[in-house]
CSV table of C-alpha atoms and ligand atoms in Angstrom, one decimal:
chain,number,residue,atom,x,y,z
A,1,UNK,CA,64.3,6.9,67.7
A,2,UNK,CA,63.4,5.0,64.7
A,3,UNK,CA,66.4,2.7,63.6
A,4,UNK,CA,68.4,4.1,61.1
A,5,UNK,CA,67.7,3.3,57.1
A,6,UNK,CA,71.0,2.8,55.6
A,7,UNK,CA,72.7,-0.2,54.1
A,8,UNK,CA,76.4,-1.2,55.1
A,9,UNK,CA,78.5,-0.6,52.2
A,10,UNK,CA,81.3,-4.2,51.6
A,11,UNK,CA,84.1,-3.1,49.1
A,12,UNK,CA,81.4,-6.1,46.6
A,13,UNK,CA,78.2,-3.8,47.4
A,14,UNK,CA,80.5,-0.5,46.1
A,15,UNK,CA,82.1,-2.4,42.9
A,16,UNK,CA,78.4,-3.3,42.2
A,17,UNK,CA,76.9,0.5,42.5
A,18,UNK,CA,80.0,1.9,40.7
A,19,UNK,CA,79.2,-0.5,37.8
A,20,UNK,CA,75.9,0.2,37.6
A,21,UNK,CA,76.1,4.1,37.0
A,22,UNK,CA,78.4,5.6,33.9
A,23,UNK,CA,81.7,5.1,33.6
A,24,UNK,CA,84.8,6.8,33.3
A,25,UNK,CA,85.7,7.7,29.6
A,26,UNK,CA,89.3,7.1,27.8
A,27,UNK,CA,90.2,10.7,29.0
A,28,UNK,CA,89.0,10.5,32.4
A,29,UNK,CA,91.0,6.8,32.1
A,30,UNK,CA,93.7,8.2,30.8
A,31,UNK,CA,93.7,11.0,33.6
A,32,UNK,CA,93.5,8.3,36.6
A,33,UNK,CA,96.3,6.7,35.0
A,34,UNK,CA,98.6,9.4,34.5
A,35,UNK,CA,97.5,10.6,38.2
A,36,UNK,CA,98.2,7.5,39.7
A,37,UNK,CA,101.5,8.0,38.3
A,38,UNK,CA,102.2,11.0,40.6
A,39,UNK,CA,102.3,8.6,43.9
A,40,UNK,CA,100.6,9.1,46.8
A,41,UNK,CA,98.9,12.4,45.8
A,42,UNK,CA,96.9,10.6,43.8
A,43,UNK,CA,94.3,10.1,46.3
A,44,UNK,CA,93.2,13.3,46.3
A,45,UNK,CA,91.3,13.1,43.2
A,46,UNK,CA,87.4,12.2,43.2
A,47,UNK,CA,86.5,9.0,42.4
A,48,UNK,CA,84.4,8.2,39.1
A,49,UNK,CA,81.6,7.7,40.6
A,50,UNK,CA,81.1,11.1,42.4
A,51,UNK,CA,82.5,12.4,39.1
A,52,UNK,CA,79.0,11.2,37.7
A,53,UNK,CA,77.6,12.5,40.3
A,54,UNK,CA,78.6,15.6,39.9
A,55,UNK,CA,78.1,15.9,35.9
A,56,UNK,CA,74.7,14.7,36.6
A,57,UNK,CA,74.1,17.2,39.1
A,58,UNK,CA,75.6,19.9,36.8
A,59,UNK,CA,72.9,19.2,34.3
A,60,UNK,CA,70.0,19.3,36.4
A,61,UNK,CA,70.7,22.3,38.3
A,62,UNK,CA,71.3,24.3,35.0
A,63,UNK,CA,74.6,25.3,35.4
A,64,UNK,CA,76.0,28.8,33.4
A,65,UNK,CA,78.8,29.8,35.8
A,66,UNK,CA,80.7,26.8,38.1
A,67,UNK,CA,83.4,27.6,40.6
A,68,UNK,CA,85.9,25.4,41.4
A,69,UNK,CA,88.4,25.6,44.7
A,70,UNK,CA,91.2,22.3,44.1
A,71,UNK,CA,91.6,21.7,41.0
A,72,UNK,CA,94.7,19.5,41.1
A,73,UNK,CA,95.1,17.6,38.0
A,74,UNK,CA,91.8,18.1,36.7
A,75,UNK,CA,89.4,15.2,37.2
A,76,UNK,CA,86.3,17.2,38.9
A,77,UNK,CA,86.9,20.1,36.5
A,78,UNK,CA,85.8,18.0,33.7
A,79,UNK,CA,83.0,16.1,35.1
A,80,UNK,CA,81.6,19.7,36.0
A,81,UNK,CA,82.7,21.7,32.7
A,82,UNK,CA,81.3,18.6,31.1
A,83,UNK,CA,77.4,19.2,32.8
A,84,UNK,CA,77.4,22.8,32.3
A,85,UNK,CA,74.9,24.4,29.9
A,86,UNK,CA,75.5,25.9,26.7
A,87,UNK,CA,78.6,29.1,26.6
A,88,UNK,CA,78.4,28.1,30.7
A,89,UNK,CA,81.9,29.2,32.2
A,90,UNK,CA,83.9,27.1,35.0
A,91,UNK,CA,86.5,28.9,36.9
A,92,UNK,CA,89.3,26.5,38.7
A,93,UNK,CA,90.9,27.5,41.3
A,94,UNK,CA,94.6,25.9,42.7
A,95,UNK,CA,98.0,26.9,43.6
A,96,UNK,CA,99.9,24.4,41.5
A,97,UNK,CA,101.0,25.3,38.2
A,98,UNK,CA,102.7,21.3,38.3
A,99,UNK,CA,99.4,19.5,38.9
A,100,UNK,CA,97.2,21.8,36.5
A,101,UNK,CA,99.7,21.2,33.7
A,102,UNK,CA,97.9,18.1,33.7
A,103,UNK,CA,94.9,18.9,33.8
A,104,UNK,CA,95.0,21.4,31.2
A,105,UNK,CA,96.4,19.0,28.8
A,106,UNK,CA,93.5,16.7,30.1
A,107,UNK,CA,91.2,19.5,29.1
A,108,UNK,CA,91.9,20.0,25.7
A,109,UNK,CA,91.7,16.4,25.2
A,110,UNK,CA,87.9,16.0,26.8
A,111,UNK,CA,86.8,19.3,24.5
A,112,UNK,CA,86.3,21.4,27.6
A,113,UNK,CA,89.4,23.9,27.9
A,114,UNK,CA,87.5,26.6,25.7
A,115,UNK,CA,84.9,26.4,29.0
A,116,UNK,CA,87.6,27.1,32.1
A,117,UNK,CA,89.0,29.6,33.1
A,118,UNK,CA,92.1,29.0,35.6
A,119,UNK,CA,93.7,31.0,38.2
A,120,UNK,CA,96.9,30.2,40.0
A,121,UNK,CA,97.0,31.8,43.2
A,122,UNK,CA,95.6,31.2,47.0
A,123,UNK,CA,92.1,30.6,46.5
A,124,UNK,CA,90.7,33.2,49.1
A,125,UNK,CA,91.8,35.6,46.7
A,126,UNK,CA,90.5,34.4,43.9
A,127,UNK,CA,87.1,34.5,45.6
A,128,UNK,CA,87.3,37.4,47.2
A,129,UNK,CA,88.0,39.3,44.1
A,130,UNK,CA,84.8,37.6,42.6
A,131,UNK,CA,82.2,40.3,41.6
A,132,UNK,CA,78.2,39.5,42.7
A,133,UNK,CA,77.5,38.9,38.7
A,134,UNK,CA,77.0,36.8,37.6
A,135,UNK,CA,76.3,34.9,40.4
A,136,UNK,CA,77.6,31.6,41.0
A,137,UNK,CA,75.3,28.6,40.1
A,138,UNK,CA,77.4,25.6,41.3
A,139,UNK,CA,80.6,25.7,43.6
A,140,UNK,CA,82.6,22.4,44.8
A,141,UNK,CA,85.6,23.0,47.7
A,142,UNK,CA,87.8,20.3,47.7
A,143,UNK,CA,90.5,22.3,49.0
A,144,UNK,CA,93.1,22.5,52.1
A,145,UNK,CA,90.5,21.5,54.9
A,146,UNK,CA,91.3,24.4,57.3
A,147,UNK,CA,90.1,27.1,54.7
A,148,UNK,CA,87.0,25.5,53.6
A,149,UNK,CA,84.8,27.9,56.3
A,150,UNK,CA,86.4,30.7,55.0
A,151,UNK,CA,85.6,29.5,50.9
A,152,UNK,CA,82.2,28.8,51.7
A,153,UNK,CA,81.7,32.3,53.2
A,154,UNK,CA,83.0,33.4,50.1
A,155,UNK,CA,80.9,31.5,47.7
A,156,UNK,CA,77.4,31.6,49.4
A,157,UNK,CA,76.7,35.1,49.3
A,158,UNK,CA,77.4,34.9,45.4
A,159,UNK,CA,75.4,31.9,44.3
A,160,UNK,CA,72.1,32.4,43.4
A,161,UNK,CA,69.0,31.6,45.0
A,162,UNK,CA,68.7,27.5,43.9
A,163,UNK,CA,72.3,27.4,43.0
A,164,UNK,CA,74.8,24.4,45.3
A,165,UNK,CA,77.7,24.4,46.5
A,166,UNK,CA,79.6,21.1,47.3
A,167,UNK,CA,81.8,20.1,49.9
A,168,UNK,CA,84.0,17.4,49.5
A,169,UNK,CA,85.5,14.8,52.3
A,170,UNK,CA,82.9,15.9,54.6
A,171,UNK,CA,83.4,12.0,56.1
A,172,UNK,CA,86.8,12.5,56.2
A,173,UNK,CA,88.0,8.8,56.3
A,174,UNK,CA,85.0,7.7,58.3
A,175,UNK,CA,86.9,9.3,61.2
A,176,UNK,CA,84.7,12.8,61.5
A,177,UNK,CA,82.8,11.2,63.9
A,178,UNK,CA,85.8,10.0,66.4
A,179,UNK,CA,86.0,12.3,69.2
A,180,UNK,CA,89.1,11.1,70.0
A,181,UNK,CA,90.7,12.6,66.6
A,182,UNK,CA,91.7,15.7,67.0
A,183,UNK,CA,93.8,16.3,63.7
A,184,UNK,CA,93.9,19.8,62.2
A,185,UNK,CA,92.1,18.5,59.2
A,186,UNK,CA,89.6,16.5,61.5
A,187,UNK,CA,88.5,19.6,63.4
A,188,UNK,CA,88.5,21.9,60.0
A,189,UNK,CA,86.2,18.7,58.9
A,190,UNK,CA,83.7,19.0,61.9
A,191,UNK,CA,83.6,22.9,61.5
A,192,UNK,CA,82.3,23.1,58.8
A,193,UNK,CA,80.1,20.1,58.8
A,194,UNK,CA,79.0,22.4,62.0
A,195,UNK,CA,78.9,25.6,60.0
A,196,UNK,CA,76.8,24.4,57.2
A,197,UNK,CA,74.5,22.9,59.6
A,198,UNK,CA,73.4,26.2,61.5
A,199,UNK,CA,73.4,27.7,58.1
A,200,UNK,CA,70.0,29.1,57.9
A,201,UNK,CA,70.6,30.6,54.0
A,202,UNK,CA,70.6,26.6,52.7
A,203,UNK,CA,69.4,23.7,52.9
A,204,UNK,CA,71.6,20.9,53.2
A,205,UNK,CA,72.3,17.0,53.0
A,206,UNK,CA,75.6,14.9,53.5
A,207,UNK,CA,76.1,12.0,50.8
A,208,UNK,CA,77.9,9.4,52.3
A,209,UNK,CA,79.2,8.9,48.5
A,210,UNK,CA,83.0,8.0,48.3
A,211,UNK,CA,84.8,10.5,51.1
A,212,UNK,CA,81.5,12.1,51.8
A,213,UNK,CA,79.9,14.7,49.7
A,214,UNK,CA,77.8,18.0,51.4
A,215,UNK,CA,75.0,19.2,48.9
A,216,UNK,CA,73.6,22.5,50.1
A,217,UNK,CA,70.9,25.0,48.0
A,218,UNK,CA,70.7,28.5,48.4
A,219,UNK,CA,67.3,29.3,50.4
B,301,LIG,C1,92.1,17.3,47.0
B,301,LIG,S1,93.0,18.2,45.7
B,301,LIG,C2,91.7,18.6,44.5
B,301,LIG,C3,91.3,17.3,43.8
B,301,LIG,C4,90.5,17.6,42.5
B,301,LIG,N1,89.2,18.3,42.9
B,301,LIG,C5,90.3,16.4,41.7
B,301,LIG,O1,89.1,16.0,41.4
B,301,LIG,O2,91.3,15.8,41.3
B,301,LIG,C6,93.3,19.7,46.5
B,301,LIG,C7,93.9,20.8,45.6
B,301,LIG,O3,93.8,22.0,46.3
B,301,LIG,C8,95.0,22.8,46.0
B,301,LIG,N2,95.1,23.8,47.1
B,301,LIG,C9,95.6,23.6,48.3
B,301,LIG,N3,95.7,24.7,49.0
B,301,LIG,C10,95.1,25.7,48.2
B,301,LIG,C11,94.8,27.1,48.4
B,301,LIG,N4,95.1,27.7,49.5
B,301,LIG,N5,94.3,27.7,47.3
B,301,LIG,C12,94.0,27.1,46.1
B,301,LIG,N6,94.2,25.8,46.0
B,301,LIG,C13,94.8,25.1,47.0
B,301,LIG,C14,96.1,21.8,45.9
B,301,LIG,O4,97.2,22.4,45.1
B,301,LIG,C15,95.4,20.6,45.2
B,301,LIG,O5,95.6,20.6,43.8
């Protein structure tokens, strides 16, 4: 097997590619700050850079209708309301009417709250309830781990041919690839890494961007 083409990325070599792309606005600034504020939870919000990522990749796949599953206080629910196209529609999914206050606050102030739609309530429900139209364009589950199977089964047969769905912490810590870690969020992890990889609908790449990022395209 040919050796591997990847480059070791130091905590230097990160700070360098995170300068390099765009950076977080006063709102999204203003969001990290207040986020950071609500402890350790805080880590479950994206970093900036896959934020970019993700506005970018909002734009170029021509986004109308987005669907969001972990919404928390907001942070991806911008970057994608911000890439979608013109009268697109995002709808945010979470149980927490605490953490979403901030976020819809955080909404108003980026310009994007007339774009999203938000519903409170277990987010198998949500989707299930979804009708086939319009279809779904873009999706991103960054949810609780164990349900993510059961969201992308939801998702995939409503997004359109061309249309993404992202899976977020696909790396899970680095540790996905530990046999020895059998967490509950670990194996969720791997099942799904597994799930999307016998998936013949999509095609599909993992990002090793911040936590590890899943890109996969309807067939
Ligand atoms: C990792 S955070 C999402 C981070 C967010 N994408 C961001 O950029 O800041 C996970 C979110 O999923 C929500 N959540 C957990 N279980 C859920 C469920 N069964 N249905 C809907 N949302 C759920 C939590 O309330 C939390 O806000």
């Amino acid at each position: 097997m040919a050796e591997p083409k990847s480059v070791v990325v130091t905590p230097e070599l990160h700070a360098y590619a995170v300068a390099h792309g765009t950076p977080p606005d006063d709102v999204q600034r203003s969001l990290i700050e207040v986020t950071a504020g609500l402890g350790s939870v805080s880590g479950m919000q994206i970093s900036p850079d896959q934020g970019a990522f993700m506005t970018l990749l909002t734009k170029i796949v021509g986004v109308r209708f987005a669907v969001e599953v972990g919404t928390f206080t907001g942070y991806s629910s911008i970057c994608i309301a911000r890439g979608l196209a013109t009268g697109g529609r995002l709808l945010c999914c979470d149980v927490s009417e605490e953490w979403t206050a901030i976020a819809r606050d955080h909404w108003v102030r980026a310009g994007v709250a007339e774009r999203i739609d938000l519903r409170i309530a277990p987010a198998i429900e949500t989707l299930q309830a979804l009708p086939a139209d319009p279809p779904i364009d873009l999706a991103f589950i960054d949810a609780d781990k164990p349900g993510y199977v059961d969201y992308y089964e939801e998702i995939v047969p409503r997004l359109r041919p061309g249309g993404v769905v992202l899976i977020d912490n696909v790396l899970w810590s680095g540790v996905v690839a530990d046999p020895t870690n059998t967490d509950e969020n670990t194996v969720a992890i791997r099942a799904v890494n597994d799930h999307v990889a016998a998936d013949d609908r999509v095609e599909a790449v993992v990002l090793p961007i911040a936590d590890g990022l899943t890109i996969a395209r309807k067939r």
